[in-house]
JSON list of C-alpha atoms in Angstrom, two decimals:
[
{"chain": "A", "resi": 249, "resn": "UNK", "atom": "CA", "xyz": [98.25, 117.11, 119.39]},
{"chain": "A", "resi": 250, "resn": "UNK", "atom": "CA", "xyz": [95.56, 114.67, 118.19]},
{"chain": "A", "resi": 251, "resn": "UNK", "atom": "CA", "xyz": [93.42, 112.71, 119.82]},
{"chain": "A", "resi": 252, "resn": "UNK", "atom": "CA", "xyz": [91.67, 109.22, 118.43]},
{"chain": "A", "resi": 253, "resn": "UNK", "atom": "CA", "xyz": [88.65, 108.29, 120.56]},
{"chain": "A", "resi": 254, "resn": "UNK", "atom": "CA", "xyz": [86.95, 104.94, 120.00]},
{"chain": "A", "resi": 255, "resn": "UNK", "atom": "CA", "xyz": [83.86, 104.07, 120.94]},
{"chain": "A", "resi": 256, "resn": "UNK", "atom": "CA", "xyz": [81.01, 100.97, 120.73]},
{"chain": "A", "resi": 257, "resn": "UNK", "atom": "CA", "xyz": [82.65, 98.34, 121.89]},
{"chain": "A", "resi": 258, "resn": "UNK", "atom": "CA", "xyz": [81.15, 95.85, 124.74]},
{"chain": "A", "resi": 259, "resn": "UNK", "atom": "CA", "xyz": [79.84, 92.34, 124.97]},
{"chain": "A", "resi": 260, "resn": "UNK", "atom": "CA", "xyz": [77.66, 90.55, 122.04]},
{"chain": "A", "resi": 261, "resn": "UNK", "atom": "CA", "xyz": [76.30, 87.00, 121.16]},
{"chain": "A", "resi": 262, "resn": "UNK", "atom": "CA", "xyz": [77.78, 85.01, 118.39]},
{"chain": "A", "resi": 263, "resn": "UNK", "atom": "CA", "xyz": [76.09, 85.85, 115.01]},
{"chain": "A", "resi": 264, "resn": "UNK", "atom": "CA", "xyz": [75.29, 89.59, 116.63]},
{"chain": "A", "resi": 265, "resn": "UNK", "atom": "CA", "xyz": [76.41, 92.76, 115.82]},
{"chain": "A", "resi": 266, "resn": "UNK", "atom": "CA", "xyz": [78.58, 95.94, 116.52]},
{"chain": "A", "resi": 267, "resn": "UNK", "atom": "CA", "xyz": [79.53, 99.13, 115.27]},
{"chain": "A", "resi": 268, "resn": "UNK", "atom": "CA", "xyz": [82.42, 100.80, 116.27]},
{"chain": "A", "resi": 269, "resn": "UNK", "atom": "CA", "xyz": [83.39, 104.46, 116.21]},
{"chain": "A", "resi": 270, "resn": "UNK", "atom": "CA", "xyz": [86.27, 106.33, 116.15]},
{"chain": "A", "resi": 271, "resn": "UNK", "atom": "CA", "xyz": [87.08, 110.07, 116.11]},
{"chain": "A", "resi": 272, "resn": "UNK", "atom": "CA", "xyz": [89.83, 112.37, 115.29]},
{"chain": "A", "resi": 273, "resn": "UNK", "atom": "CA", "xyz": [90.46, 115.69, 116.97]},
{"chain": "A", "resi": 274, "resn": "UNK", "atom": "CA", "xyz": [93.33, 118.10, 117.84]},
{"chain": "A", "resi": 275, "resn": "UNK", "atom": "CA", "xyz": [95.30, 120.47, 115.37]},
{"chain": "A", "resi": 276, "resn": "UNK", "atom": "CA", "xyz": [94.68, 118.54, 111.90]},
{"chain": "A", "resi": 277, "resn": "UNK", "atom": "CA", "xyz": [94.91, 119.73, 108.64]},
{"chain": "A", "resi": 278, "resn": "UNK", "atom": "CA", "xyz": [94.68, 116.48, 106.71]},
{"chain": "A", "resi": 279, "resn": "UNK", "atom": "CA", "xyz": [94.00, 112.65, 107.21]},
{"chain": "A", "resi": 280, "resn": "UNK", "atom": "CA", "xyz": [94.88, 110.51, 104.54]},
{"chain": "A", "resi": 281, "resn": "UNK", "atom": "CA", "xyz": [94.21, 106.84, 105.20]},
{"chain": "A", "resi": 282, "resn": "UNK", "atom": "CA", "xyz": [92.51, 105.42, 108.42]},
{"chain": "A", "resi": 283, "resn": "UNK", "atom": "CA", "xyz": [92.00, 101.52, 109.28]},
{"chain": "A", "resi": 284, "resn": "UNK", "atom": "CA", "xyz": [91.09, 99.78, 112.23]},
{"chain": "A", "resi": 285, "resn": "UNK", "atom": "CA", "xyz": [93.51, 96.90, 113.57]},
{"chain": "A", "resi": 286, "resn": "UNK", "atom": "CA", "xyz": [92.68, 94.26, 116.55]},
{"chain": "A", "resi": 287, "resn": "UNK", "atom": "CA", "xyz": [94.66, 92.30, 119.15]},
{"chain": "A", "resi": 288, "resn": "UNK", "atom": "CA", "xyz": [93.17, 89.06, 120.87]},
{"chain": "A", "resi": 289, "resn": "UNK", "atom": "CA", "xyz": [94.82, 87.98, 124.35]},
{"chain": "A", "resi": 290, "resn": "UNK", "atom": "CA", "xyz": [98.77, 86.52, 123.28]},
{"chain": "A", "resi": 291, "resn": "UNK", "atom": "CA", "xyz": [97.99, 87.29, 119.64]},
{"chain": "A", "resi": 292, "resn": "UNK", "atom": "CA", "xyz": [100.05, 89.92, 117.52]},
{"chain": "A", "resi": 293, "resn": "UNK", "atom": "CA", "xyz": [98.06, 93.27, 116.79]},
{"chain": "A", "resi": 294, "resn": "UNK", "atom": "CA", "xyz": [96.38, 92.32, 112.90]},
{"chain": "A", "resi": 295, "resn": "UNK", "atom": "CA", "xyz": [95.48, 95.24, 110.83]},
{"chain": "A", "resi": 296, "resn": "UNK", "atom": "CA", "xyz": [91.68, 94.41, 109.51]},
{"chain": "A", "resi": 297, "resn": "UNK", "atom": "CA", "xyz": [90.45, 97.25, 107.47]},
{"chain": "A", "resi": 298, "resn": "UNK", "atom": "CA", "xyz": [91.87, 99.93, 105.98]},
{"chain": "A", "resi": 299, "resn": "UNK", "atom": "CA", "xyz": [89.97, 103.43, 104.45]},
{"chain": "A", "resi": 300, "resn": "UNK", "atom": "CA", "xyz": [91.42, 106.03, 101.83]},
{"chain": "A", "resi": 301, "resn": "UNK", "atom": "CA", "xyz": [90.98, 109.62, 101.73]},
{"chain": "A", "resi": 302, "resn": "UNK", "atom": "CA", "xyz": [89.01, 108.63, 98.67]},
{"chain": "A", "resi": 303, "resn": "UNK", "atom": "CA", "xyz": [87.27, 105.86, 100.11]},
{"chain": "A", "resi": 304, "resn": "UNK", "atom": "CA", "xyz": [88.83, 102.79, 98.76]},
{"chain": "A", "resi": 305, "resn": "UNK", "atom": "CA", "xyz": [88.94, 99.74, 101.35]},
{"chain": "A", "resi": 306, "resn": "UNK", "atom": "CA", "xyz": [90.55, 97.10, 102.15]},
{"chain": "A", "resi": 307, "resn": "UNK", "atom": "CA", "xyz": [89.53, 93.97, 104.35]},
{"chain": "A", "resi": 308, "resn": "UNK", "atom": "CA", "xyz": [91.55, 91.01, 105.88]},
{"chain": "A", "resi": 309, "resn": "UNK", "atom": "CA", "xyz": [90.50, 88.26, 104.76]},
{"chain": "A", "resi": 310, "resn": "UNK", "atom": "CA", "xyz": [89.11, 87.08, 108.30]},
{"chain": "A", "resi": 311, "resn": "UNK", "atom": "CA", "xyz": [86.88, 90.10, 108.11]},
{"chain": "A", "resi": 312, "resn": "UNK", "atom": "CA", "xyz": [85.83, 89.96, 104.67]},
{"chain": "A", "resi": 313, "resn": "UNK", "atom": "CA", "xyz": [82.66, 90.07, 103.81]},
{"chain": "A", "resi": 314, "resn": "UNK", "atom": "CA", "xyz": [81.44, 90.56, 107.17]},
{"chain": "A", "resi": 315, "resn": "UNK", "atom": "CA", "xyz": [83.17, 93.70, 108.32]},
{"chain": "A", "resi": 316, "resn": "UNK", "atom": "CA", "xyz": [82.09, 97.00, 106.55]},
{"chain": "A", "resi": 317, "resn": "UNK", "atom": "CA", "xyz": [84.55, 100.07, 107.25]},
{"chain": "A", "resi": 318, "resn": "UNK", "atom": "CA", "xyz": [83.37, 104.10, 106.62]},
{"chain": "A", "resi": 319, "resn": "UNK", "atom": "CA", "xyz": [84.23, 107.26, 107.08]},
{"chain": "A", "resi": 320, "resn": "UNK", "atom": "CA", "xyz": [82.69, 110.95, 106.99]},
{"chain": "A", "resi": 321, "resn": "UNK", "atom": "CA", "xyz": [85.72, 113.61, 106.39]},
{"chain": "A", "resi": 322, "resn": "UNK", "atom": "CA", "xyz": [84.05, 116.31, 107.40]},
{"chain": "A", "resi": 323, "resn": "UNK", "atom": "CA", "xyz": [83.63, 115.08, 111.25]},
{"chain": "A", "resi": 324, "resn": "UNK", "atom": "CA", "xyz": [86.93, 113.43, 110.95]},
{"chain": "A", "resi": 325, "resn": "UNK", "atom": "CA", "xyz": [85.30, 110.01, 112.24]},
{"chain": "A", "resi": 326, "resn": "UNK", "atom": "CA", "xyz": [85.84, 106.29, 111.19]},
{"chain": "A", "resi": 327, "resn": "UNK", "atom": "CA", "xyz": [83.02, 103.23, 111.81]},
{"chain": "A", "resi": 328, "resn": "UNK", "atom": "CA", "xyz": [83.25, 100.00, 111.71]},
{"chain": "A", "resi": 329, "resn": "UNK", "atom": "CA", "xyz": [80.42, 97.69, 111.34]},
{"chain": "A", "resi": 330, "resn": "UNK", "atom": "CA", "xyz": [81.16, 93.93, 112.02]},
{"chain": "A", "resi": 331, "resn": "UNK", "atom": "CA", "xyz": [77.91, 91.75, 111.32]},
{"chain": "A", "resi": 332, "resn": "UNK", "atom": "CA", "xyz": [78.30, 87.74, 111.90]},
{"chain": "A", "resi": 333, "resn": "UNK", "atom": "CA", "xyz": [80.29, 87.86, 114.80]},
{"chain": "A", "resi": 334, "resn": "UNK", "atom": "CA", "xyz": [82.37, 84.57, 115.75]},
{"chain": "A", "resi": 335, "resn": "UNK", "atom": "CA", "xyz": [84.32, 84.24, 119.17]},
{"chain": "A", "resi": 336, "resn": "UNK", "atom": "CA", "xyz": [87.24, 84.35, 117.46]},
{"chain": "A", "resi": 337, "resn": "UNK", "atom": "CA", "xyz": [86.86, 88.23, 117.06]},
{"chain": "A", "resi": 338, "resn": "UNK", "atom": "CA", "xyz": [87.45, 89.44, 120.82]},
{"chain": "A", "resi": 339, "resn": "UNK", "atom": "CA", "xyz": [89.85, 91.55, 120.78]},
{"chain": "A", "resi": 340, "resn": "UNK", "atom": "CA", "xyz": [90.75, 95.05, 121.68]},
{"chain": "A", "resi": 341, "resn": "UNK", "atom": "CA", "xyz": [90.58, 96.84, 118.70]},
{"chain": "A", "resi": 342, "resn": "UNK", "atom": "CA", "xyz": [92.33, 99.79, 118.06]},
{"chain": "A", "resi": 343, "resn": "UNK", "atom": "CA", "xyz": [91.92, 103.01, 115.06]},
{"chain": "A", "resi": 344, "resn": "UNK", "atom": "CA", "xyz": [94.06, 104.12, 113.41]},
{"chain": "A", "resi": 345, "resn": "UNK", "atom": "CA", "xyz": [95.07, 107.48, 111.07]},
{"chain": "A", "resi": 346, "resn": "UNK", "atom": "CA", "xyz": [97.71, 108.73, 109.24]},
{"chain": "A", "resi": 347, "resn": "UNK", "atom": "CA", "xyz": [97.43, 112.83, 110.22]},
{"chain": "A", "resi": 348, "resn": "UNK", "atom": "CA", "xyz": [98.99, 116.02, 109.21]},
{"chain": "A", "resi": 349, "resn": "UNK", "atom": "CA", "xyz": [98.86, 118.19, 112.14]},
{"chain": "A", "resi": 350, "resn": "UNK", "atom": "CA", "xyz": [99.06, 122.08, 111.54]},
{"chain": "A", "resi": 351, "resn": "UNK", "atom": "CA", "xyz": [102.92, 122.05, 112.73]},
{"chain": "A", "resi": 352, "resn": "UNK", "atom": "CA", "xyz": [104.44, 119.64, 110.99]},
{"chain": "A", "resi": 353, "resn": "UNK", "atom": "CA", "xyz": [105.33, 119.06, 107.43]},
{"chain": "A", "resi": 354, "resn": "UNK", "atom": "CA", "xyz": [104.95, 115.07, 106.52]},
{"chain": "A", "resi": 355, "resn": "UNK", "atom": "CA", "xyz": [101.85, 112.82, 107.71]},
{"chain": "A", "resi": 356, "resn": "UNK", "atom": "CA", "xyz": [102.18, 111.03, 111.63]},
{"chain": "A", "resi": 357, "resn": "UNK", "atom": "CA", "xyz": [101.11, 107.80, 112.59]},
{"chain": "A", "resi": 358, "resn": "UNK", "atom": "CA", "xyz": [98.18, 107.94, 115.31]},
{"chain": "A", "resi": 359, "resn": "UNK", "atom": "CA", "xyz": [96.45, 105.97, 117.76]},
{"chain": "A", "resi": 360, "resn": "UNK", "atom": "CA", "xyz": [93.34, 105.37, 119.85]},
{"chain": "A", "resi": 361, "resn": "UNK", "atom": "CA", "xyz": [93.20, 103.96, 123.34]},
{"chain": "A", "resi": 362, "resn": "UNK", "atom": "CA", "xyz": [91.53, 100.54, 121.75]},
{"chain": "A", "resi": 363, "resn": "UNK", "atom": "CA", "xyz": [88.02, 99.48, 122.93]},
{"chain": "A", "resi": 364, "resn": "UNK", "atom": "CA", "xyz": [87.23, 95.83, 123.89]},
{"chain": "A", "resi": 365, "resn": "UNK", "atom": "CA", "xyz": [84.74, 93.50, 121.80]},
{"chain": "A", "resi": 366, "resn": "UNK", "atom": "CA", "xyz": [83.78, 90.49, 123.69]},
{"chain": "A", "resi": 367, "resn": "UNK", "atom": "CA", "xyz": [81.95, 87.45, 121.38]},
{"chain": "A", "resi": 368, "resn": "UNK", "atom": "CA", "xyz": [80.21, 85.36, 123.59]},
{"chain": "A", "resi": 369, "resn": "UNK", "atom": "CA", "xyz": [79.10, 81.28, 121.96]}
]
């Protein structure tokens, strides 16, 4: 079993700031890439940064430059800090991690519960 915990969401003022957390626990063995994705109220679910093993990123380009995404290995964990905060970013957003777990054989797909940022103008 693992387990993706998010964390650091809540309520902020246009132009503010966040950081979001997100940690991995259960029976791993390896994670290879991790990201963070975000759904707004009747929106599809948009994938908005992505992490390597190694550390190479990737932003949406509604993020860019605003959005910074991180990892440590060793605790298994994931941030995401999102400076310049518009309205248009409430969402729920959600981590994600691609996980070998001691019993199987190929990397799973895995999911937190999703934590809600509010923007307020």
């Amino acid at each position: 079993q693992v387990h993706l915990v998010e964390s650091g969401g809540g309520l902020v003022q246009a132009g503010g700031s966040l950081r979001l957390s997100c940690a991995a626990s259960g029976s791993i063995l390896s994670i290879n890439a991790m990201g963070w994705h975000r759904q707004a109220p009747g929106k599809q679910r948009e994938l908005i940064a992505t992490i390597t093993s190694g550390g190479s990123t990737n932003y949406a380009d509604s993020v860019k430059g605003r959005f910074t995404i991180s990892r440590d290995n060793a605790k298994n964990t994931v941030l995401l800090q999102m400076s310049s905060l518009r309205t248009e970013d409430t969402a729920v957003y959600y981590c994600a991690a691609e996980v070998l777990t001691m019993r199987a054989t190929t990397y799973g797909n895995y999911w937190g519960q999703g934590t809600q940022v509010t923007v307020s103008s």
